[in-house]
């Protein structure tokens, strides 16, 4: 297939493309299994094959994809992409230019001990049904386990001479339980399988009890939630546990710092950003305790794929250092455009975050691993002990964010009231809201390494056509002062 | 847009697909396999604009076959990309699934597979002009918009998507596939006013055929909003309860969520929506008696009407909410229906939802004139989500122009306002619905193309909507 790809790129250059690349998904497999109340609810095998061709002509992008894997069909798709680029160039103010990058011939393979596609179906079903049975309780309406395994073999070739092959394995799993509370209204507890940042991506995560078997905790928490009082409206401190911190980071740091969004390319759909180019190096985005990164080099994560879809090697980029905004989530194209617009060099190199969900999509800026450095405020117990009046919150239930990521309103699955340094009781239907910058500037305690966890996100949507991306957030437990809750 | 007759012709690729489906179905029968095959296809074009230039001009071609095999009370499913000459690939998938289904545990509540509907139900409604669309048409819209507003310091954004989509279904209890092919376009055009605190404006359109698309009308609508935003002062308001007039784009979004929360039968059975089985049943008065919703594929006023669902179920006129009373709920998924011992009755994925119009103002000027008391106008709801599904509580933020109207005129435009309310309250407090119908695009670009829209009144006035914050600094 490399030969086909090379021939297509050469052909497109002959046809007038100033730049061309092709991504071929030679293999793209997904196996998904879910249980419910002791039964197998769904078992599905999906496979697909196809490619996407991207060209630059007259400073404009054109893109076409197809699933017909012949050389002739690839050339036809390429010609279609050229025609689209020519049409697009009719309405261009600033020609697309790409920041320099290293020419690379390399391959990347996800670290994996046990390829889930080599595990027998019986073993998979047995493990999931075992966990399912441990979630059961007579007060619950529904419970179950879901797991999805992904395997992709992707070739990338561009007209600058890079040739990259990626073998990617990813794994997503969840526990869930639903029950009616004292008012007959449904509550839920869920648990997403976290990743070991220094571990491997494979079946070993599913059979590791310490990592995935949180069934007893989820069951007990849901039972307690059913009889818990409602969260009261007040202003208090909030401590966010890893699943909630992942959402907070994702929505109000990650999306806010996508450079295409900052420039205005997502305006008509997802929205803009409260961040301007003038803010880089200046804006006090958060308190001095906040240091955030876009780190594509985390050893094990669905956000670590070796090279992005511009063919740029993964990097660890400091986005916010001690509260001050430094960098963004960037690609080759957008840094050139942003620097030109700003009239200064804000971004020195692509952050290697240009990614496409699928062969049928054009790559755009996507989060890789948007992480927050652990702090020096001790363990979770230390943070709780230092809190006079607060709420400890975990697991997103809903999220709504202002169109410029300037404010947010989040609901959680579970929360615990803290009074005088101690957890007093659980509360249900806890929500909190705030202005993004004020909130991050109210960050006053950051947990140490013991509280840091890598939370994967498998359903991040962005762009038109909409693309779902896989990524992660490595985050510690954090405390924020004086937050509006219960509204 | 106004609905007009469309050019109707079967895409040349469909005939071999129907032949292949029949061949694989026969293969399954001959192998003693019970199952179904569903085909889905899309051919999509999209042009996207940002910063007053084209940022993306793409095309996608996709074809997928979905196979389900049921062996007694065991079931398995799979899918693959394939072309119409790939019968060996599909037979291999069938054989793989047939081997693996034996490993599945029995599901006690699983019912036997039912035959899909048969008859003269194939529909080929694709517009030839959209099948072979030249992206120049799409690019020109944005360029013309840029030229129109060249006098102001604005940035033009938006997306224009168009294409054709098909599906066909067959199972081993029948001999012939049922097929549908349609086309659609949807477009949104956004202005950001750089000299006016980056305020944003939006217009949108959806249709089935290219001759329904009217670039002039869209630019004219945008211009009217531009004049309003640039000639009125910006204000903020205190949190509280306000009478609100929702534009169809905002109200359609509320209806879309209501569909999941109240009209989706499986959600109801699982107790995951806003209705509780001990309090709300078919026949219950849920909402005000001026509120009626139907799903009627025979209604000439809806777009994308399909006579058969992607699940092979025939679709008929289906009242959902009749004068506030719950009349029907959708049951579309066999696995979920089996769990509750309920028969499937429709396919919500291809529903043709329409909210009945009322006697309210038909156009913008009349709507403004009708507001004697202070009233908010919300044109669009951004990022709606459920804060407490069981109570029907949701939140979302207004966007693309929020106005304060009083004494029959627009007094000010507002910061984006955050709504925190419940669907129970909203749909029980409707004062009036516009007499004019408007189509709101609901097509998702997740997965394969499948057009969807909601037909609802152009404006709907709802009393005492809860506003809890705004995009003004410090008010989130």
Tab-separated table of C-alpha atoms in Angstrom, chain A residues 19 21-23 25 54 101 152 154-156 158 166 168 305 307-312 332 352-358 361-364 467 469:
chain	number	residue	atom	x	y	z
A	19	UNK	CA	1.379	19.989	-1.189
A	21	UNK	CA	-0.727	13.975	1.884
A	22	UNK	CA	-2.607	10.726	2.147
A	23	UNK	CA	-3.733	8.763	5.199
A	25	UNK	CA	-6.472	3.184	7.218
A	54	UNK	CA	-5.512	16.425	1.416
A	101	UNK	CA	8.824	20.272	10.176
A	152	UNK	CA	-5.869	0.771	13.646
A	154	UNK	CA	-2.549	3.869	9.482
A	155	UNK	CA	-0.113	4.841	6.738
A	156	UNK	CA	0.762	8.487	6.249
A	158	UNK	CA	3.219	13.490	2.340
A	166	UNK	CA	1.109	3.834	13.159
A	168	UNK	CA	-2.692	2.008	17.443
A	305	UNK	CA	-0.346	8.534	18.889
A	307	UNK	CA	2.778	11.603	15.248
A	308	UNK	CA	-0.124	13.841	14.405
A	309	UNK	CA	-1.868	13.859	11.025
A	310	UNK	CA	0.467	16.601	9.785
A	311	UNK	CA	3.288	14.103	10.345
A	312	UNK	CA	4.713	16.070	13.283
A	332	UNK	CA	1.492	23.688	11.311
A	352	UNK	CA	1.579	18.211	16.898
A	353	UNK	CA	-2.133	18.247	17.640
A	354	UNK	CA	-3.543	18.187	14.114
A	355	UNK	CA	-5.687	15.071	14.098
A	356	UNK	CA	-8.588	13.533	12.213
A	357	UNK	CA	-11.085	11.090	13.657
A	358	UNK	CA	-11.114	8.972	10.577
A	361	UNK	CA	-12.064	13.688	7.876
A	362	UNK	CA	-9.727	16.622	7.416
A	363	UNK	CA	-7.346	17.006	10.388
A	364	UNK	CA	-7.977	19.925	12.736
A	467	UNK	CA	-15.295	14.483	14.506
A	469	UNK	CA	-11.670	12.329	19.182
